[in-house]
Short mmCIF file of C-alpha atoms in Angstrom, two decimals:
data_model
loop_
_atom_site.label_atom_id
_atom_site.label_comp_id
_atom_site.label_asym_id
_atom_site.label_seq_id
_atom_site.Cartn_x
_atom_site.Cartn_y
_atom_site.Cartn_z
CA UNK A 1 -10.89 -24.94 -21.16
CA UNK A 2 -9.58 -22.50 -18.56
CA UNK A 3 -8.36 -19.13 -19.79
CA UNK A 4 -4.62 -19.50 -20.41
CA UNK A 5 -2.14 -17.22 -18.71
CA UNK A 6 1.52 -16.65 -19.48
CA UNK A 7 2.56 -15.47 -16.02
CA UNK A 8 2.67 -16.97 -12.56
CA UNK A 9 -0.65 -17.06 -10.76
CA UNK A 10 -0.53 -14.84 -7.65
CA UNK A 11 -0.80 -16.51 -4.26
CA UNK A 12 -4.13 -16.41 -2.43
CA UNK A 13 -3.71 -13.39 -0.15
CA UNK A 14 -5.86 -12.03 2.67
CA UNK A 15 -7.00 -8.41 2.34
CA UNK A 16 -5.15 -7.53 5.54
CA UNK A 17 -1.91 -8.63 3.85
CA UNK A 18 -2.84 -6.79 0.65
CA UNK A 19 -3.24 -3.65 2.74
CA UNK A 20 0.20 -4.18 4.22
CA UNK A 21 1.80 -4.77 0.81
CA UNK A 22 0.23 -1.65 -0.72
CA UNK A 23 0.49 0.51 2.42
CA UNK A 24 -3.24 1.15 2.04
CA UNK A 25 -5.83 1.30 4.83
CA UNK A 26 -8.53 -1.37 4.86
CA UNK A 27 -11.60 0.71 5.73
CA UNK A 28 -13.48 -2.25 7.22
CA UNK A 29 -10.96 -4.27 9.29
CA UNK A 30 -13.57 -6.99 9.65
CA UNK A 31 -12.91 -7.96 6.04
CA UNK A 32 -9.21 -8.54 6.66
CA UNK A 33 -9.56 -12.29 6.16
CA UNK A 34 -11.21 -11.96 2.74
CA UNK A 35 -9.08 -13.67 0.09
CA UNK A 36 -7.80 -12.08 -3.14
CA UNK A 37 -6.35 -14.31 -5.86
CA UNK A 38 -5.62 -11.87 -8.68
CA UNK A 39 -5.69 -8.39 -10.17
CA UNK A 40 -8.16 -7.09 -12.74
CA UNK A 41 -9.71 -3.98 -14.23
CA UNK A 42 -12.99 -2.74 -12.79
CA UNK A 43 -15.08 -4.01 -15.69
CA UNK A 44 -13.55 -7.52 -15.72
CA UNK A 45 -12.97 -8.11 -12.01
CA UNK A 46 -14.75 -10.82 -10.05
CA UNK A 47 -15.21 -11.40 -6.30
CA UNK A 48 -11.66 -12.73 -5.92
CA UNK A 49 -9.98 -9.80 -7.69
CA UNK A 50 -8.42 -6.54 -6.57
CA UNK A 51 -9.07 -3.49 -8.78
CA UNK A 52 -8.35 0.23 -8.50
CA UNK A 53 -10.19 3.47 -9.25
CA UNK A 54 -8.68 6.92 -9.72
CA UNK A 55 -10.42 8.46 -12.74
CA UNK A 56 -14.03 9.73 -12.88
CA UNK A 57 -14.15 8.66 -16.53
CA UNK A 58 -14.64 5.12 -15.20
CA UNK A 59 -17.28 5.97 -12.58
CA UNK A 60 -19.87 3.78 -14.35
CA UNK A 61 -17.47 0.83 -14.23
CA UNK A 62 -16.94 1.40 -10.51
CA UNK A 63 -20.69 1.44 -9.93
CA UNK A 64 -21.14 -1.88 -11.79
CA UNK A 65 -17.96 -3.67 -10.72
CA UNK A 66 -18.04 -7.15 -9.21
CA UNK A 67 -14.54 -6.80 -7.74
CA UNK A 68 -13.91 -8.15 -4.27
CA UNK A 69 -11.81 -5.14 -3.30
CA UNK A 70 -10.78 -1.79 -4.74
CA UNK A 71 -7.93 0.61 -4.11
CA UNK A 72 -9.39 4.11 -4.09
CA UNK A 73 -8.49 7.58 -2.84
CA UNK A 74 -10.42 9.13 0.08
CA UNK A 75 -12.02 11.50 -2.41
CA UNK A 76 -13.89 8.71 -4.18
CA UNK A 77 -14.33 5.99 -1.56
CA UNK A 78 -17.98 6.91 -0.93
CA UNK A 79 -18.74 5.91 -4.54
CA UNK A 80 -17.54 2.30 -4.06
CA UNK A 81 -20.44 -0.21 -3.98
CA UNK A 82 -21.17 -1.75 -0.59
CA UNK A 83 -20.17 -5.27 -1.65
CA UNK A 84 -16.63 -4.11 -2.55
CA UNK A 85 -14.01 -3.89 0.21
CA UNK A 86 -12.36 -0.46 0.23
CA UNK A 87 -8.59 -0.04 0.46
CA UNK A 88 -7.92 3.66 1.00
CA UNK A 89 -4.76 4.89 -0.73
CA UNK A 90 -3.50 8.38 -1.51
CA UNK A 91 -2.36 7.16 -4.94
CA UNK A 92 -4.48 4.12 -5.89
CA UNK A 93 -2.76 3.29 -9.17
CA UNK A 94 0.70 3.51 -7.63
CA UNK A 95 -0.45 1.16 -4.86
CA UNK A 96 -1.95 -1.21 -7.44
CA UNK A 97 1.32 -1.25 -9.38
CA UNK A 98 3.23 -1.95 -6.18
CA UNK A 99 1.36 -5.20 -5.58
CA UNK A 100 1.43 -6.06 -9.31
CA UNK A 101 5.23 -5.79 -9.23
CA UNK A 102 5.31 -8.02 -6.15
CA UNK A 103 3.08 -10.70 -7.69
CA UNK A 104 4.31 -10.55 -11.28
CA UNK A 105 8.00 -9.72 -10.99
CA UNK A 106 8.78 -11.97 -13.99
CA UNK A 107 6.80 -9.59 -16.22
CA UNK A 108 9.09 -6.65 -15.41
CA UNK A 109 11.83 -7.78 -17.77
CA UNK A 110 11.90 -10.25 -20.68
CA UNK A 111 12.81 -13.85 -19.98
CA UNK A 112 14.44 -16.44 -22.22
CA UNK A 113 11.83 -17.51 -24.75
CA UNK A 114 13.13 -21.08 -24.64
CA UNK A 115 13.72 -21.38 -20.91
CA UNK A 116 17.43 -21.38 -21.59
CA UNK A 117 19.80 -20.91 -18.64
CA UNK A 118 23.15 -20.77 -20.44
CA UNK A 119 24.61 -20.75 -23.95
CA UNK A 120 22.35 -22.50 -26.46
CA UNK A 121 24.16 -25.05 -28.64
CA UNK A 122 22.88 -23.39 -31.81
CA UNK A 123 24.20 -19.93 -30.84
CA UNK A 124 27.19 -18.72 -32.85
CA UNK A 125 29.81 -16.94 -30.72
CA UNK A 126 33.10 -15.70 -32.13
CA UNK A 127 36.13 -17.04 -30.22
CA UNK A 128 37.32 -13.51 -29.50
CA UNK A 129 34.04 -12.49 -27.83
CA UNK A 130 34.19 -12.20 -24.04
CA UNK A 131 31.11 -13.15 -22.03
CA UNK A 132 31.09 -12.93 -18.24
CA UNK A 133 29.62 -15.75 -16.17
CA UNK A 134 25.85 -15.72 -16.04
CA UNK A 135 25.22 -14.52 -19.61
CA UNK A 136 22.33 -16.31 -21.33
CA UNK A 137 22.42 -16.71 -25.10
CA UNK A 138 19.27 -18.11 -26.71
CA UNK A 139 19.19 -20.33 -29.82
CA UNK A 140 20.33 -18.95 -33.18
CA UNK A 141 21.82 -15.78 -31.72
CA UNK A 142 25.04 -14.54 -33.34
CA UNK A 143 27.75 -12.74 -31.36
CA UNK A 144 30.59 -11.27 -33.40
CA UNK A 145 34.30 -10.75 -32.81
CA UNK A 146 35.56 -8.68 -29.86
CA UNK A 147 32.08 -8.34 -28.36
CA UNK A 148 31.94 -7.94 -24.58
CA UNK A 149 28.80 -8.82 -22.59
CA UNK A 150 28.36 -8.48 -18.82
CA UNK A 151 26.91 -11.00 -16.38
CA UNK A 152 23.15 -11.33 -16.06
CA UNK A 153 22.54 -10.22 -19.65
CA UNK A 154 20.18 -12.18 -21.90
CA UNK A 155 20.68 -12.27 -25.68
CA UNK A 156 17.42 -13.36 -27.29
CA UNK A 157 16.57 -15.79 -30.07
CA UNK A 158 18.10 -14.80 -33.40
CA UNK A 159 19.68 -11.59 -32.12
CA UNK A 160 22.83 -10.41 -33.90
CA UNK A 161 25.57 -8.51 -32.05
CA UNK A 162 28.12 -6.93 -34.37
CA UNK A 163 31.90 -6.67 -33.97
CA UNK A 164 33.25 -4.70 -31.02
CA UNK A 165 29.88 -4.01 -29.39
CA UNK A 166 30.04 -3.65 -25.60
CA UNK A 167 26.95 -4.54 -23.50
CA UNK A 168 26.91 -4.14 -19.72
CA UNK A 169 25.43 -6.27 -16.97
CA UNK A 170 21.79 -7.27 -16.40
CA UNK A 171 20.70 -6.21 -19.87
CA UNK A 172 18.24 -7.79 -22.27
CA UNK A 173 18.71 -7.94 -26.03
CA UNK A 174 15.37 -8.95 -27.52
CA UNK A 175 14.81 -11.60 -30.16
CA UNK A 176 15.72 -10.61 -33.73
CA UNK A 177 17.45 -7.43 -32.57
CA UNK A 178 20.51 -6.26 -34.53
CA UNK A 179 23.18 -4.18 -32.75
CA UNK A 180 26.38 -2.75 -34.18
CA UNK A 181 28.69 0.19 -33.46
CA UNK A 182 27.21 0.55 -29.99
CA UNK A 183 28.29 0.82 -26.36
CA UNK A 184 25.50 -0.12 -23.97
CA UNK A 185 25.45 0.36 -20.19
CA UNK A 186 23.95 -1.71 -17.38
CA UNK A 187 20.31 -2.73 -16.91
CA UNK A 188 19.31 -1.76 -20.44
CA UNK A 189 16.20 -3.50 -21.80
CA UNK A 190 16.02 -3.74 -25.59
CA UNK A 191 12.80 -5.35 -26.79
CA UNK A 192 12.47 -7.59 -29.88
CA UNK A 193 13.10 -6.40 -33.40
CA UNK A 194 15.19 -3.31 -32.64
CA UNK A 195 17.90 -2.05 -35.00
CA UNK A 196 20.66 -0.15 -33.22
CA UNK A 197 23.83 1.31 -34.70
CA UNK A 198 23.10 1.11 -38.42
CA UNK A 199 24.14 4.06 -40.57
CA UNK A 200 22.04 7.19 -40.56
CA UNK A 201 20.31 8.86 -43.49
CA UNK A 202 23.22 10.96 -44.74
CA UNK A 203 23.51 12.07 -48.38
CA UNK A 204 24.53 15.01 -50.49
CA UNK A 205 21.35 15.23 -52.54
CA UNK A 206 20.90 15.90 -56.26
CA UNK A 207 24.56 16.23 -57.19
CA UNK A 208 25.99 15.49 -60.65
CA UNK A 209 26.76 11.97 -59.47
CA UNK A 210 23.30 11.45 -57.99
CA UNK A 211 22.69 11.25 -54.25
CA UNK A 212 26.17 10.97 -52.74
CA UNK A 213 26.28 8.89 -49.55
CA UNK A 214 28.10 10.40 -46.55
CA UNK A 215 30.04 7.88 -44.40
CA UNK A 216 28.48 7.45 -40.95
CA UNK A 217 31.41 6.71 -38.64
CA UNK A 218 30.00 7.53 -35.20
CA UNK A 219 28.56 5.26 -32.53
CA UNK A 220 25.43 4.74 -30.43
CA UNK A 221 25.92 5.25 -26.69
CA UNK A 222 23.11 3.97 -24.48
CA UNK A 223 23.52 4.75 -20.80
CA UNK A 224 22.31 2.78 -17.78
CA UNK A 225 18.65 1.91 -17.08
CA UNK A 226 17.35 2.74 -20.56
CA UNK A 227 14.43 0.80 -22.06
CA UNK A 228 13.96 0.58 -25.83
CA UNK A 229 10.61 -0.61 -27.20
CA UNK A 230 10.05 -3.21 -29.89
CA UNK A 231 10.96 -2.38 -33.51
CA UNK A 232 12.65 0.88 -32.57
CA UNK A 233 15.57 2.11 -34.71
CA UNK A 234 18.51 4.11 -33.36
CA UNK A 235 21.00 5.24 -36.03
CA UNK A 236 24.67 5.64 -35.24
CA UNK A 237 26.22 9.07 -35.51
CA UNK A 238 27.93 10.46 -38.57
CA UNK A 239 30.86 12.29 -36.91
CA UNK A 240 29.67 12.54 -33.31
CA UNK A 241 27.77 9.89 -31.36
CA UNK A 242 24.05 9.26 -31.00
CA UNK A 243 23.44 9.30 -27.24
CA UNK A 244 20.52 8.02 -25.14
CA UNK A 245 20.72 9.31 -21.56
CA UNK A 246 20.31 7.18 -18.46
CA UNK A 247 16.81 6.23 -17.32
CA UNK A 248 15.16 7.22 -20.59
CA UNK A 249 12.19 5.06 -21.65
CA UNK A 250 11.47 4.67 -25.37
CA UNK A 251 8.25 3.11 -26.67
CA UNK A 252 7.75 0.88 -29.74
CA UNK A 253 8.45 1.88 -33.35
CA UNK A 254 10.44 5.03 -32.61
CA UNK A 255 12.95 6.35 -35.16
CA UNK A 256 16.00 8.15 -33.74
CA UNK A 257 18.25 9.68 -36.38
CA UNK A 258 22.01 10.09 -36.43
CA UNK A 259 23.76 12.45 -34.02
CA UNK A 260 20.68 12.82 -31.83
CA UNK A 261 21.35 13.43 -28.15
CA UNK A 262 18.58 12.50 -25.70
CA UNK A 263 18.98 13.49 -22.06
CA UNK A 264 18.31 11.60 -18.87
CA UNK A 265 14.93 10.23 -17.78
CA UNK A 266 13.05 11.23 -20.90
CA UNK A 267 9.79 9.59 -22.04
CA UNK A 268 9.23 8.90 -25.74
CA UNK A 269 5.88 7.39 -26.75
CA UNK A 270 5.20 5.23 -29.82
CA UNK A 271 5.97 6.12 -33.44
CA UNK A 272 7.99 9.24 -32.72
CA UNK A 273 10.33 10.42 -35.46
CA UNK A 274 13.46 12.33 -34.44
CA UNK A 275 15.47 13.81 -37.30
CA UNK A 276 19.25 13.96 -37.14
CA UNK A 277 21.45 16.20 -35.02
CA UNK A 278 18.80 17.42 -32.61
CA UNK A 279 19.34 17.76 -28.86
CA UNK A 280 16.75 16.81 -26.27
CA UNK A 281 17.30 17.82 -22.65
CA UNK A 282 16.61 15.92 -19.44
CA UNK A 283 13.11 14.88 -18.29
CA UNK A 284 11.46 15.64 -21.63
CA UNK A 285 8.14 13.94 -22.49
CA UNK A 286 7.12 13.44 -26.13
CA UNK A 287 3.65 12.13 -27.03
CA UNK A 288 2.91 9.47 -29.63
CA UNK A 289 3.66 10.29 -33.28
CA UNK A 290 5.54 13.50 -32.51
CA UNK A 291 7.90 14.51 -35.31
CA UNK A 292 10.86 16.82 -34.65
CA UNK A 293 12.95 18.48 -37.36
CA UNK A 294 16.72 18.25 -37.41
CA UNK A 295 19.22 20.52 -35.62
CA UNK A 296 16.70 21.68 -32.99
CA UNK A 297 17.02 21.95 -29.22
CA UNK A 298 14.29 20.76 -26.86
CA UNK A 299 14.88 22.18 -23.37
CA UNK A 300 14.89 20.33 -20.06
CA UNK A 301 11.43 19.37 -18.80
CA UNK A 302 9.64 20.24 -22.04
CA UNK A 303 6.46 18.39 -23.06
CA UNK A 304 5.06 17.95 -26.57
CA UNK A 305 1.53 16.67 -27.15
CA UNK A 306 0.83 13.66 -29.35
CA UNK A 307 0.86 14.01 -33.16
CA UNK A 308 2.63 17.38 -33.08
CA UNK A 309 5.16 18.50 -35.68
CA UNK A 310 8.05 20.51 -34.23
CA UNK A 311 10.06 22.89 -36.43
CA UNK A 312 11.37 25.32 -33.80
CA UNK A 313 13.44 25.10 -30.63
CA UNK A 314 11.38 24.56 -27.46
CA UNK A 315 12.55 26.34 -24.29
CA UNK A 316 13.05 24.50 -20.98
CA UNK A 317 9.72 23.65 -19.36
CA UNK A 318 7.78 24.48 -22.52
CA UNK A 319 4.35 22.92 -23.14
CA UNK A 320 3.91 22.76 -26.89
CA UNK A 321 1.58 21.10 -29.38
CA UNK A 322 -0.04 21.35 -32.79
CA UNK A 323 1.04 21.35 -36.42
CA UNK A 324 3.32 23.18 -36.47
CA UNK A 325 3.92 23.01 -32.72
CA UNK A 326 3.67 26.16 -30.63
CA UNK A 327 2.94 26.91 -26.95
CA UNK A 328 -0.26 25.03 -26.07
CA UNK A 329 -2.09 28.11 -24.77
CA UNK A 330 -1.54 29.85 -28.10
CA UNK A 331 -2.49 26.68 -30.01
CA UNK A 332 -5.77 26.28 -28.10
CA UNK A 333 -6.66 29.95 -28.62
CA UNK A 334 -6.11 29.57 -32.37
CA UNK A 335 -8.27 26.43 -32.49
CA UNK A 336 -11.09 28.21 -30.66
CA UNK A 337 -10.80 31.23 -32.96
CA UNK A 338 -11.01 29.05 -36.09
CA UNK A 339 -14.00 27.14 -34.72
CA UNK A 340 -15.72 30.47 -33.97
CA UNK A 341 -15.09 31.65 -37.54
CA UNK A 342 -16.63 28.43 -38.89
CA UNK A 343 -19.71 28.80 -36.67
CA UNK A 344 -20.13 32.43 -37.63
CA UNK A 345 -19.83 31.65 -41.33
CA UNK A 346 -22.52 28.96 -41.05
CA UNK A 347 -24.79 31.40 -39.27
CA UNK A 348 -24.38 34.07 -42.01
CA UNK A 349 -27.44 33.98 -44.33
CA UNK A 350 -25.26 35.16 -47.21
CA UNK A 351 -23.52 31.79 -47.11
CA UNK A 352 -26.71 29.81 -47.75
CA UNK A 353 -26.44 27.59 -50.80
CA UNK A 354 -22.68 27.88 -51.05
CA UNK A 355 -20.46 24.82 -51.11
#
């Protein structure tokens, strides 16, 4: 049985045409007629595959690769085995992605899981909802009263859109996603299993009546060109709105609390936890499993390393990490100092026999 694939097989393409598509230089023009039929990593590529190399960590894979051709920077092209055609590119991975986007454009945004091209008969759509021409609604989706959805938007299998929600054009609402109390812009990709617009974690704790719930009456505003990863939760605001700025890309399983404001073109990796009422500036990058306390400000262009816990404001352009997070230079110095203390204590004869 042939290995199954879920995406369109690329066309057989001559290396000369690959060079044109990627704007790379084929070092040996005599190999311009060589055919490439797919893309692969260095360690899995065969003679008909195009691979790329831009990291010395994978030098052994480059040495052993069976790829037919490889995109590589001038710095490393001498390390490419003789049987591999060299495509010289200033940024090999960017060039590789360029041709991947050309050959696998259907993988750039989710498609209907059922091949549906219109409104599925089993979808439930309130009579007061307004859907522009070209909206696709997959089976078992539910669209509530006064919802508005723009053309080119896909609502996935079993998704639920609550009353009054507004969704712009060319969006994707993934299967089993639940959206309420939200206004969503154009070209927003929401992957399966997301929960958007539910009430935030607001209580007056330990009162005489127990934990007293605070009404959460704000909204979620998601601007244009945002992507939200699978099983991410974005709580609606309590008094003011929760806002996700345009162009921001959010990974899977991220928790965004109420009243959070995230700026434009930010990057949030998986399993981040953002407590309520914090403000994140533009172009901020947060590594996986970062946790940020409430009511903080993260300045424009700041970066926080993975698995850090943030309890203080971070200035614009700051590079922070650790538990608790601090400027990375300070954090690294402290780690080195602690390691030196441990080594010195092991070397001290007085410590022999101690647990």
